[in-house]
Coordinates of C-alpha atoms and ligand atoms in Angstrom, one line a residue:
M1 CA -11.6 48.1 11.3
M2 CA -12.4 48.8 7.7
K3 CA -9.9 51.0 6.0
K4 CA -11.2 54.4 4.8
I5 CA -11.7 54.0 1.4
S6 CA -13.3 56.3 -1.2
V7 CA -16.2 56.1 -3.4
P8 CA -14.6 56.1 -6.9
A9 CA -12.5 53.0 -5.6
L10 CA -15.2 51.5 -4.6
L11 CA -16.7 51.5 -7.9
V12 CA -13.3 50.1 -9.6
L13 CA -13.8 47.2 -7.4
F14 CA -17.5 47.1 -8.3
F15 CA -17.1 47.0 -12.3
A16 CA -13.8 44.8 -12.2
A17 CA -15.8 42.5 -9.6
F18 CA -19.0 42.5 -12.5
S19 CA -16.9 41.9 -15.7
S20 CA -14.9 39.5 -14.2
A21 CA -18.5 37.6 -13.6
A22 CA -19.6 38.1 -17.1
E23 CA -16.4 37.0 -18.6
Q24 CA -16.4 32.8 -18.8
P25 CA -13.3 31.3 -17.9
R26 CA -11.8 29.1 -20.4
A27 CA -10.9 25.6 -20.1
D28 CA -7.6 24.3 -21.2
V29 CA -8.7 20.7 -21.6
I30 CA -12.4 19.5 -22.2
L31 CA -13.1 15.7 -21.7
V32 CA -16.3 15.0 -23.2
N33 CA -18.9 12.6 -24.1
G34 CA -17.9 9.9 -21.0
K35 CA -19.1 8.3 -18.9
I36 CA -17.6 9.7 -15.4
F37 CA -17.6 8.4 -12.3
T38 CA -16.5 11.2 -9.8
S39 CA -16.3 9.3 -6.4
S40 CA -18.7 12.0 -5.2
P41 CA -22.1 11.7 -3.5
A42 CA -23.4 14.6 -4.4
Q43 CA -22.6 13.9 -8.4
P44 CA -21.4 10.6 -9.0
Y45 CA -22.1 10.6 -12.6
V46 CA -21.3 13.2 -15.0
E47 CA -20.9 13.3 -18.9
A48 CA -17.5 15.9 -19.2
V49 CA -15.0 17.8 -17.4
A50 CA -13.0 21.1 -17.7
I51 CA -9.8 21.3 -16.4
K52 CA -7.5 24.6 -16.1
G53 CA -4.3 24.4 -14.9
E54 CA -3.8 21.6 -13.0
R55 CA -7.1 21.7 -11.7
I56 CA -10.7 20.8 -12.2
L57 CA -12.8 24.1 -13.5
A58 CA -16.1 22.4 -14.0
I59 CA -17.9 18.7 -14.4
G60 CA -21.5 18.3 -16.0
T61 CA -23.4 17.7 -19.4
S62 CA -21.1 17.9 -22.5
Q63 CA -22.8 21.2 -23.6
Q64 CA -22.5 22.7 -20.6
I65 CA -18.6 21.8 -20.4
G66 CA -18.7 22.2 -24.5
A67 CA -19.3 26.5 -23.6
L68 CA -16.3 26.9 -21.5
S69 CA -14.3 25.9 -24.4
G70 CA -12.4 28.9 -26.2
S71 CA -10.1 28.9 -29.3
Q72 CA -6.9 27.5 -27.6
T73 CA -8.6 24.9 -25.4
K74 CA -7.8 21.0 -26.4
R75 CA -11.2 18.9 -26.5
I76 CA -11.0 15.2 -25.9
D77 CA -14.0 13.5 -27.1
L78 CA -14.1 10.3 -24.6
G79 CA -16.1 8.3 -27.3
G80 CA -18.7 6.9 -24.1
H81 CA -15.4 5.5 -22.5
V82 CA -15.3 5.6 -18.1
V83 CA -13.5 8.1 -16.9
I84 CA -12.5 7.2 -12.9
P85 CA -10.3 9.8 -10.4
G86 CA -6.8 8.4 -10.9
I87 CA -6.4 5.5 -8.3
N88 CA -4.6 6.3 -5.1
D89 CA -2.6 3.1 -3.8
A90 CA -2.7 3.9 -0.3
H91 CA -0.2 0.7 0.8
H92 CA 2.8 -0.3 -1.7
H93 CA 5.8 -1.8 -1.6
L94 CA 8.4 -0.5 -4.1
F95 CA 11.3 -3.1 -4.8
S96 CA 14.1 -3.4 -7.0
S97 CA 14.9 -6.9 -8.8
L98 CA 18.2 -8.3 -6.8
K99 CA 21.1 -9.3 -9.3
G100 CA 21.5 -13.1 -9.7
V101 CA 18.9 -16.0 -10.9
E102 CA 15.1 -15.9 -9.8
L103 CA 13.2 -19.0 -9.3
H104 CA 10.0 -18.9 -10.7
F105 CA 6.9 -21.4 -9.7
N106 CA 4.0 -22.2 -10.5
S107 CA 2.0 -20.7 -7.8
E108 CA 2.7 -18.6 -4.4
E109 CA 2.8 -22.1 -2.7
P110 CA 5.5 -24.2 -4.3
T111 CA 5.9 -27.6 -1.8
W112 CA 9.7 -27.7 -0.7
Q113 CA 10.6 -30.2 -3.2
E114 CA 10.1 -28.3 -6.0
V115 CA 12.1 -25.4 -4.2
T116 CA 14.9 -27.6 -4.0
S117 CA 14.6 -29.3 -7.5
A118 CA 14.7 -25.8 -9.0
I119 CA 17.3 -24.8 -6.8
A120 CA 19.6 -28.4 -7.7
K121 CA 18.9 -27.4 -11.2
T122 CA 20.3 -23.4 -11.1
V123 CA 22.9 -24.6 -9.3
S124 CA 24.1 -27.3 -11.7
S125 CA 24.0 -24.6 -14.3
T126 CA 25.6 -21.2 -13.0
P127 CA 29.0 -19.9 -11.8
K128 CA 29.5 -20.3 -8.5
G129 CA 28.6 -17.4 -6.1
T130 CA 25.5 -16.1 -8.4
L131 CA 22.9 -15.8 -6.3
V132 CA 19.9 -17.9 -6.3
F133 CA 16.6 -16.1 -5.3
G134 CA 12.8 -16.8 -5.3
D135 CA 9.1 -16.1 -3.2
T136 CA 8.1 -19.0 -1.2
G137 CA 4.7 -19.4 1.0
A138 CA 3.1 -21.3 3.3
L139 CA 4.3 -24.9 2.6
V140 CA 7.9 -24.0 2.4
F141 CA 7.9 -21.8 5.7
E142 CA 5.8 -24.7 7.4
T143 CA 8.6 -27.7 5.8
K144 CA 11.6 -28.7 9.1
E145 CA 13.9 -28.9 6.4
A146 CA 13.8 -25.6 4.3
N147 CA 16.6 -24.2 6.9
R148 CA 19.9 -23.0 6.1
D149 CA 21.7 -26.2 6.5
S150 CA 19.5 -28.1 3.7
L151 CA 20.5 -25.4 1.6
D152 CA 23.8 -25.3 2.1
K153 CA 24.0 -29.0 1.0
L154 CA 22.1 -28.2 -2.0
A155 CA 24.4 -25.1 -2.6
P156 CA 27.1 -24.7 -1.1
D157 CA 29.4 -22.2 -3.5
H158 CA 25.7 -20.0 -4.3
P159 CA 24.3 -17.9 -2.1
V160 CA 20.6 -18.6 -1.6
L161 CA 17.8 -16.2 -0.7
L162 CA 14.7 -18.1 0.1
S163 CA 12.0 -14.8 0.8
G164 CA 8.3 -15.1 2.2
W165 CA 5.9 -13.4 -0.4
T166 CA 4.6 -11.6 2.8
G167 CA 7.9 -9.8 2.9
H168 CA 8.1 -11.4 7.3
Y169 CA 10.5 -14.3 6.6
Y170 CA 13.6 -15.4 4.7
I171 CA 15.6 -18.3 4.8
V172 CA 19.2 -18.3 3.8
N173 CA 22.3 -20.5 3.4
S174 CA 25.8 -19.9 4.8
A175 CA 27.0 -18.3 1.4
E176 CA 24.1 -16.0 1.6
M177 CA 24.6 -15.3 5.1
Q178 CA 28.5 -14.2 4.3
K179 CA 27.6 -11.7 1.7
L180 CA 25.0 -10.1 4.1
G181 CA 27.3 -9.8 6.6
L182 CA 25.6 -11.9 9.1
K183 CA 27.5 -14.3 11.2
G184 CA 24.8 -16.2 13.0
D185 CA 25.2 -15.0 16.3
E186 CA 23.1 -11.7 16.3
A187 CA 21.3 -10.5 19.1
N188 CA 17.7 -10.0 18.0
P189 CA 16.4 -7.2 16.8
L190 CA 13.5 -5.7 18.7
G191 CA 10.5 -7.2 17.6
G192 CA 12.5 -9.7 15.4
R193 CA 14.3 -12.9 15.5
Y194 CA 17.4 -14.7 14.0
V195 CA 15.5 -18.4 14.3
R196 CA 17.6 -20.7 16.4
D197 CA 17.5 -24.4 17.0
A198 CA 17.9 -26.2 20.0
N199 CA 21.7 -25.6 20.4
G200 CA 21.2 -21.9 19.9
R201 CA 22.3 -22.2 16.5
F202 CA 20.8 -20.0 13.8
T203 CA 18.9 -22.1 11.4
G204 CA 18.5 -19.3 8.5
V205 CA 15.5 -18.4 9.0
T206 CA 14.6 -14.8 9.7
L207 CA 11.6 -13.4 11.0
E208 CA 9.5 -10.1 11.4
Y209 CA 12.3 -6.5 12.3
A210 CA 15.0 -9.4 11.3
T211 CA 13.5 -9.9 8.3
F212 CA 12.5 -6.4 7.8
R213 CA 16.5 -5.1 8.4
L214 CA 18.0 -7.4 5.6
H215 CA 15.1 -6.3 3.1
R216 CA 16.9 -2.9 3.4
T217 CA 20.6 -4.4 3.2
L218 CA 19.3 -6.2 0.6
N219 CA 18.0 -3.3 -1.2
S220 CA 21.2 -1.4 -0.2
L221 CA 23.3 -3.8 -2.6
V222 CA 21.2 -3.0 -5.2
S223 CA 23.2 -0.2 -8.1
E224 CA 21.9 2.9 -8.7
E225 CA 21.2 1.9 -12.1
D226 CA 19.2 -0.7 -11.6
A227 CA 17.0 1.1 -9.1
L228 CA 16.0 3.8 -11.0
N229 CA 15.5 1.4 -13.9
D230 CA 13.2 -0.4 -11.4
T231 CA 11.5 3.0 -10.4
R232 CA 11.2 4.0 -14.1
K233 CA 9.5 1.4 -14.8
F234 CA 7.5 1.1 -11.9
L235 CA 6.1 4.7 -12.3
S236 CA 5.0 4.1 -16.0
D237 CA 3.2 0.9 -15.2
A238 CA 1.0 2.3 -12.6
A239 CA 0.3 5.4 -15.3
R240 CA -0.3 2.7 -17.5
L241 CA -3.0 1.1 -14.9
G242 CA -4.7 4.7 -14.2
I243 CA -2.7 5.2 -10.7
T244 CA -2.3 9.1 -10.2
S245 CA -1.2 8.7 -6.7
V246 CA 0.7 6.0 -4.6
Q247 CA 1.6 5.7 -1.1
N248 CA 4.9 3.8 -0.2
M249 CA 6.1 2.1 2.6
S250 CA 9.8 3.0 3.1
V251 CA 10.8 -0.5 3.1
P252 CA 12.8 -2.1 1.3
I253 CA 14.4 1.1 0.2
G254 CA 14.7 4.1 2.6
P255 CA 12.8 6.9 2.6
E256 CA 16.4 8.9 1.6
R257 CA 16.9 6.7 -1.4
L258 CA 13.5 6.6 -2.6
V259 CA 13.2 10.7 -2.1
S260 CA 16.1 10.6 -4.2
L261 CA 15.0 7.4 -7.1
L262 CA 12.1 9.5 -7.4
T263 CA 13.5 12.9 -7.7
K264 CA 15.6 11.7 -10.5
A265 CA 13.2 9.4 -12.2
P266 CA 11.9 12.0 -12.7
T267 CA 8.0 10.9 -10.7
L268 CA 4.7 12.0 -12.8
L269 CA 2.8 10.5 -10.5
R270 CA 2.1 11.8 -6.9
M271 CA 4.3 10.0 -4.6
R272 CA 4.0 9.9 -0.7
V273 CA 7.1 8.1 1.0
I274 CA 6.1 6.7 4.7
H275 CA 8.9 6.4 7.0
F276 CA 9.5 2.9 8.3
V277 CA 11.2 2.6 11.7
L278 CA 13.3 -0.4 12.1
T279 CA 14.9 -1.8 15.4
D280 CA 18.2 -2.6 16.5
E281 CA 18.7 -5.0 19.4
H282 CA 18.8 -1.8 21.7
R283 CA 15.7 0.3 20.2
R284 CA 13.5 1.8 17.7
I285 CA 15.6 3.9 15.0
T286 CA 13.0 6.5 14.4
E287 CA 15.8 9.4 13.5
E288 CA 16.1 7.5 9.8
G289 CA 15.0 10.2 7.1
S290 CA 14.4 12.5 9.8
T291 CA 16.0 15.7 8.2
L292 CA 13.7 14.8 4.8
P293 CA 11.4 17.9 3.9
H294 CA 7.9 17.5 4.0
S295 CA 7.9 18.1 0.3
P296 CA 11.1 17.4 -1.6
S297 CA 9.5 18.0 -4.9
P298 CA 6.0 19.6 -6.1
L299 CA 4.8 15.6 -6.4
V300 CA 6.7 14.2 -3.7
T301 CA 5.5 14.1 0.3
V302 CA 7.3 12.4 3.2
S303 CA 4.9 12.1 6.0
G304 CA 3.9 9.4 8.2
T305 CA 5.8 6.5 10.2
K306 CA 4.7 3.2 9.9
Y307 CA 5.2 -0.2 12.6
I308 CA 5.1 -3.5 12.1
L309 CA 3.2 -5.0 15.5
D310 CA 2.5 -8.2 14.7
G311 CA 3.0 -11.0 11.6
T312 CA 0.6 -12.4 9.3
A313 CA -1.2 -16.2 9.1
I314 CA 1.5 -17.6 6.8
E315 CA 4.2 -17.6 9.4
R316 CA 1.9 -18.1 12.5
T317 CA 3.0 -15.0 13.7
C318 CA 0.1 -12.6 13.8
A319 CA -1.0 -12.7 17.5
M320 CA -4.2 -14.3 18.2
D321 CA -6.1 -14.5 21.6
H322 CA -6.8 -18.5 21.1
P323 CA -3.5 -21.0 19.8
Y324 CA -3.5 -21.6 15.9
A325 CA -5.4 -24.2 15.0
D326 CA -3.0 -26.3 13.2
D327 CA -0.3 -25.9 15.9
P328 CA -1.7 -25.1 19.2
S329 CA 1.7 -24.6 20.8
T330 CA 1.2 -21.0 19.2
S331 CA -1.0 -17.8 19.4
G332 CA 1.4 -16.0 17.4
W333 CA 3.2 -12.9 18.8
M334 CA 3.3 -9.2 19.1
D335 CA 6.7 -7.4 17.5
F336 CA 5.9 -4.8 20.3
S337 CA 4.9 -4.8 24.0
E338 CA 1.7 -2.6 24.6
K339 CA 4.0 -0.2 26.8
D340 CA 6.0 0.0 23.0
M341 CA 2.7 0.6 21.7
E342 CA 2.2 3.4 24.1
A343 CA 5.4 5.0 23.6
I344 CA 5.0 4.8 19.9
L345 CA 1.4 6.6 20.3
R346 CA 3.0 9.3 22.4
E347 CA 6.0 9.8 20.0
A348 CA 3.4 10.0 16.7
L349 CA 1.2 13.0 19.4
Q350 CA 5.0 14.6 20.1
S351 CA 5.8 14.9 16.4
N352 CA 1.9 15.2 15.0
D353 CA 3.3 12.9 12.5
Q354 CA 0.2 10.3 11.2
L355 CA 0.8 6.6 12.8
L356 CA 0.2 4.0 10.5
V357 CA 0.7 0.2 12.3
H358 CA 0.5 -2.9 10.3
I359 CA -2.1 -5.3 12.5
V360 CA -3.1 -8.7 11.4
G361 CA -4.2 -11.0 14.5
D362 CA -7.2 -10.2 16.8
R363 CA -5.2 -10.1 20.0
S364 CA -2.4 -7.4 18.3
V365 CA -6.2 -5.3 17.9
K366 CA -6.9 -5.2 21.2
T367 CA -3.8 -4.8 22.3
F368 CA -2.9 -1.8 20.7
L369 CA -6.5 0.1 20.6
D370 CA -5.4 -0.5 25.0
A371 CA -2.7 1.6 23.9
M372 CA -4.7 4.0 22.0
D373 CA -7.5 4.4 25.3
A374 CA -4.1 4.4 27.8
T375 CA -2.6 7.4 25.4
G376 CA -6.0 9.4 25.6
G377 CA -8.5 7.5 24.0
K378 CA -11.1 9.4 21.6
A379 CA -10.5 12.4 22.4
I380 CA -7.0 12.9 21.8
W381 CA -7.3 10.4 18.7
S382 CA -9.9 10.6 16.8
K383 CA -9.4 13.3 14.3
R384 CA -5.6 11.9 14.2
R385 CA -6.6 9.3 11.5
V386 CA -4.5 6.5 13.1
R387 CA -4.3 3.8 10.1
I388 CA -4.6 0.1 10.7
E389 CA -3.3 -1.8 8.0
H390 CA -4.7 -5.0 7.0
G391 CA -6.7 -5.3 10.0
E392 CA -7.7 -8.9 9.0
G393 CA -8.5 -8.6 13.1
I394 CA -11.0 -6.3 13.3
T395 CA -13.4 -8.8 15.0
P396 CA -17.4 -7.6 15.3
D397 CA -16.6 -6.5 18.9
L398 CA -13.9 -4.7 18.6
V399 CA -15.4 -2.2 16.0
G400 CA -17.1 0.5 17.6
R401 CA -13.7 0.9 19.2
V402 CA -12.3 1.3 15.8
R403 CA -14.6 3.7 14.7
D404 CA -14.3 5.8 17.9
L405 CA -10.9 6.5 18.0
G406 CA -11.3 7.7 14.3
I407 CA -9.3 4.9 12.3
V408 CA -8.8 4.8 9.0
V409 CA -8.5 0.9 7.8
V410 CA -6.3 0.4 5.0
A411 CA -7.8 -3.0 3.4
N412 CA -5.9 -5.2 0.6
P413 CA -8.7 -7.0 -1.0
V414 CA -6.1 -9.6 -2.8
H415 CA -5.2 -10.9 0.6
F416 CA -9.4 -11.9 0.5
T417 CA -7.7 -14.8 -1.3
L418 CA -6.0 -16.2 2.0
R419 CA -9.5 -17.8 3.2
D420 CA -8.4 -21.2 2.9
L421 CA -4.9 -20.7 5.0
F422 CA -7.1 -19.0 7.5
I423 CA -9.5 -22.0 8.3
R424 CA -6.5 -24.1 8.2
R425 CA -4.8 -22.4 11.0
F426 CA -7.4 -20.7 12.6
G427 CA -10.8 -23.1 12.2
P428 CA -13.8 -22.3 10.1
E429 CA -15.5 -20.2 13.4
T430 CA -12.7 -17.9 13.8
T431 CA -11.7 -17.7 10.4
Q432 CA -15.7 -16.2 9.6
R433 CA -15.1 -13.4 11.9
L434 CA -11.8 -12.3 10.7
Q435 CA -11.1 -9.8 7.5
P436 CA -14.0 -7.3 7.5
F437 CA -15.0 -5.2 4.7
R438 CA -17.7 -3.7 3.8
S439 CA -19.2 -4.4 7.3
L440 CA -16.4 -1.3 8.4
L441 CA -18.0 0.3 5.8
D442 CA -21.1 0.3 7.4
A443 CA -20.3 1.1 11.1
E444 CA -18.7 4.0 9.3
I445 CA -15.3 3.4 9.4
P446 CA -13.4 4.8 6.3
V447 CA -12.2 2.2 4.2
A448 CA -8.8 2.7 1.7
I449 CA -7.6 0.1 -0.6
G450 CA -3.8 -0.3 -0.9
S451 CA -2.4 -3.1 -3.2
D452 CA 0.4 -4.3 -0.8
G453 CA 1.2 -6.9 -3.4
P454 CA 0.2 -7.0 -7.5
N455 CA -0.4 -3.4 -8.8
N456 CA -3.5 -4.4 -10.6
P457 CA -6.4 -2.0 -8.8
Y458 CA -8.8 -3.9 -11.1
L459 CA -7.6 -7.3 -9.4
N460 CA -8.1 -5.6 -6.3
L461 CA -11.8 -3.9 -7.4
M462 CA -12.5 -7.8 -8.7
F463 CA -11.9 -9.0 -4.9
A464 CA -13.6 -6.1 -3.1
S465 CA -16.7 -6.3 -5.0
N466 CA -16.5 -10.4 -4.8
V467 CA -15.3 -11.4 -1.3
P468 CA -14.0 -15.3 -1.8
G469 CA -16.8 -17.2 0.5
R470 CA -18.3 -14.1 2.0
P471 CA -20.4 -12.2 -0.5
Q472 CA -22.1 -9.6 2.4
E473 CA -18.7 -8.5 2.8
S474 CA -18.5 -7.3 -0.9
M475 CA -18.4 -3.5 -1.6
T476 CA -20.3 -2.7 -4.4
R477 CA -17.6 -1.6 -7.1
E478 CA -18.6 1.9 -7.0
Q479 CA -18.0 2.0 -3.3
A480 CA -14.8 0.3 -3.9
I481 CA -13.7 2.7 -6.3
V482 CA -14.5 5.7 -3.8
A483 CA -12.1 3.5 -1.4
Y484 CA -9.1 3.5 -4.0
T485 CA -9.7 7.1 -4.5
L486 CA -11.6 9.7 -1.9
T487 CA -11.0 7.5 0.8
S488 CA -7.2 6.9 0.0
A489 CA -7.0 10.4 -0.1
Y490 CA -8.7 10.9 3.1
A491 CA -6.4 8.7 4.9
E492 CA -3.1 10.9 3.9
F493 CA -5.1 13.8 4.4
A494 CA -5.5 15.0 1.2
E495 CA -9.1 14.4 0.6
K496 CA -9.7 18.1 -0.5
D497 CA -7.2 18.0 -3.1
K498 CA -7.8 15.1 -4.5
G499 CA -9.9 11.8 -4.2
S500 CA -12.9 13.0 -6.8
L501 CA -13.2 15.3 -9.3
E502 CA -14.9 18.2 -8.1
P503 CA -14.2 21.7 -9.6
G504 CA -11.4 22.9 -7.5
K505 CA -9.5 19.5 -7.5
L506 CA -6.6 18.6 -8.7
A507 CA -6.9 17.1 -12.6
D508 CA -6.3 13.8 -11.5
L509 CA -7.9 11.2 -13.5
A510 CA -8.2 8.4 -16.0
V511 CA -10.2 7.2 -18.9
L512 CA -10.6 3.2 -18.7
S513 CA -10.1 0.7 -21.6
Q514 CA -13.6 -0.6 -20.4
D515 CA -16.8 0.0 -18.3
I516 CA -15.4 -1.3 -14.9
F517 CA -18.9 -0.9 -13.3
H518 CA -20.9 -3.6 -15.7
V519 CA -17.8 -6.0 -17.1
E520 CA -17.9 -9.8 -16.0
A521 CA -16.0 -9.5 -12.6
Q522 CA -13.4 -12.2 -13.7
E523 CA -13.1 -8.9 -17.2
L524 CA -11.5 -6.6 -14.3
P525 CA -8.1 -7.7 -14.3
N526 CA -7.5 -6.7 -18.0
T527 CA -8.4 -3.0 -17.8
E528 CA -6.0 -0.5 -18.5
S529 CA -5.9 3.5 -18.9
L530 CA -6.4 5.4 -22.3
L531 CA -5.2 8.1 -21.2
T532 CA -4.2 9.1 -17.4
M533 CA -3.9 12.6 -16.4
V534 CA -2.1 13.9 -13.2
G535 CA -2.7 17.6 -12.5
G536 CA -4.3 18.3 -15.9
K537 CA -0.7 16.9 -17.3
I538 CA -1.1 13.7 -19.9
V539 CA 1.3 10.9 -17.9
Y540 CA 0.6 7.7 -20.1
D541 CA -1.2 8.2 -23.8
A542 CA -2.5 4.8 -25.3
K543 CA -3.5 7.3 -28.0
K544 CA -7.1 5.6 -27.9
V545 CA -9.4 8.6 -27.4
S546 CA -9.1 11.3 -29.7
A547 CA -7.3 14.9 -29.0
Q548 CA -8.6 17.8 -31.1
Ligands
ZN601 ZN1 3.0 -3.7 3.6

């Protein structure tokens, strides 16, 4: 019911409305003379943008936007440079570097021979007790001798830690076991394995959730000062690359520590902290980080829960429909049973928190979709934006189900370079049906992009728009930038606030050093930001675009 209101009061309201309409709002900052890709299908390219406070006031031609400037307005001449909405890395793992001597190899796939000679050399020249560590890949994992006993012979007095660059395996020696508090007789945690030999003795190799627990243990050994330095370095590198939002999985760094580091740093970028549930031998430890507020500070949010449902092709642990071509004794395994997956799904419903699941193999995709059907199917799930991370095994026959369940796929284009390994593991025919990308988009599935590795978005853009060996799966560069901005925002329920450059949205953007829509593909990884803004505030400035 309307309140009684007098005619003079109505007239006051009328004139107030009239005068404010006549008065142009003045921008705080305008960026003009650019080639601005907005990620908005309604108006993909504009020349200029006006910002007021932390949000975009208007977009348009340089002339239109110029008219919004007043005596206090800062004017940035883009000089024809390309501008994009700030990159939103939908899948990242913030790491802290370990103290010790890191082994460096010529590639991500060093041979066991290379690794052992590097260890021997390092051990002979560093004091006893120094940690020797390095990243290794499939070749080392496949080597029978790559175990605790071999490492003990090479380095009886130095802790040695070889980590799969996938983050899914470790190989440790006895000295490192002691440092980590591993006795070797530990029961396997749910979803993980301490690999044992025929006599039941721990080989030094960990898989899946046994590895993820160690990630956390190792991180707890990193000093606060080192962790803070690494956090600051990550944030400044990201700003220099035009990244304005990062969705970070809280492994290895746990959610409480991550929030504390981001508060202390302090972060200038928008950081989403996603719970990662670890396990012990009895259960999933779901209470970790549960008392954290949803928004501990204006730029930090805590939401979502991630599980890893199977492994990767490197360790032959992703669960496939068929036996592995190069080891028919296995078809991989799932970290959780279908019943566990149903329990996880029900918990997500109860807590009303977004669920994110790492899935690689086609068998695990199918099992997870079955679990979603068993817990309500399309009617319950289609609006909840359950995320499949990686999703290599979303084969053509599963695409329709993935779409109907409203699933968001977060892909990692750098992983497309693993095609040769996939052919070795799965054979050429199966490989042909794996790692869908453009075909998901064509089926109207939201596809976002996360780095899950090297932090460089333009390296990912290169592979997203030139999928090795499968050109038909390439997105256009514009589509890939939309995936990396607007769809990544959608993947965190934030598309109303960010992800495209439109009036009313947050002014998160990057002015780029080169035209990413036209340079040669191999030039893309050299792209940097000249100016990065988060909420209208400059968080990185290479001093190459002129401000007046
Ligand atoms: Zn990951």
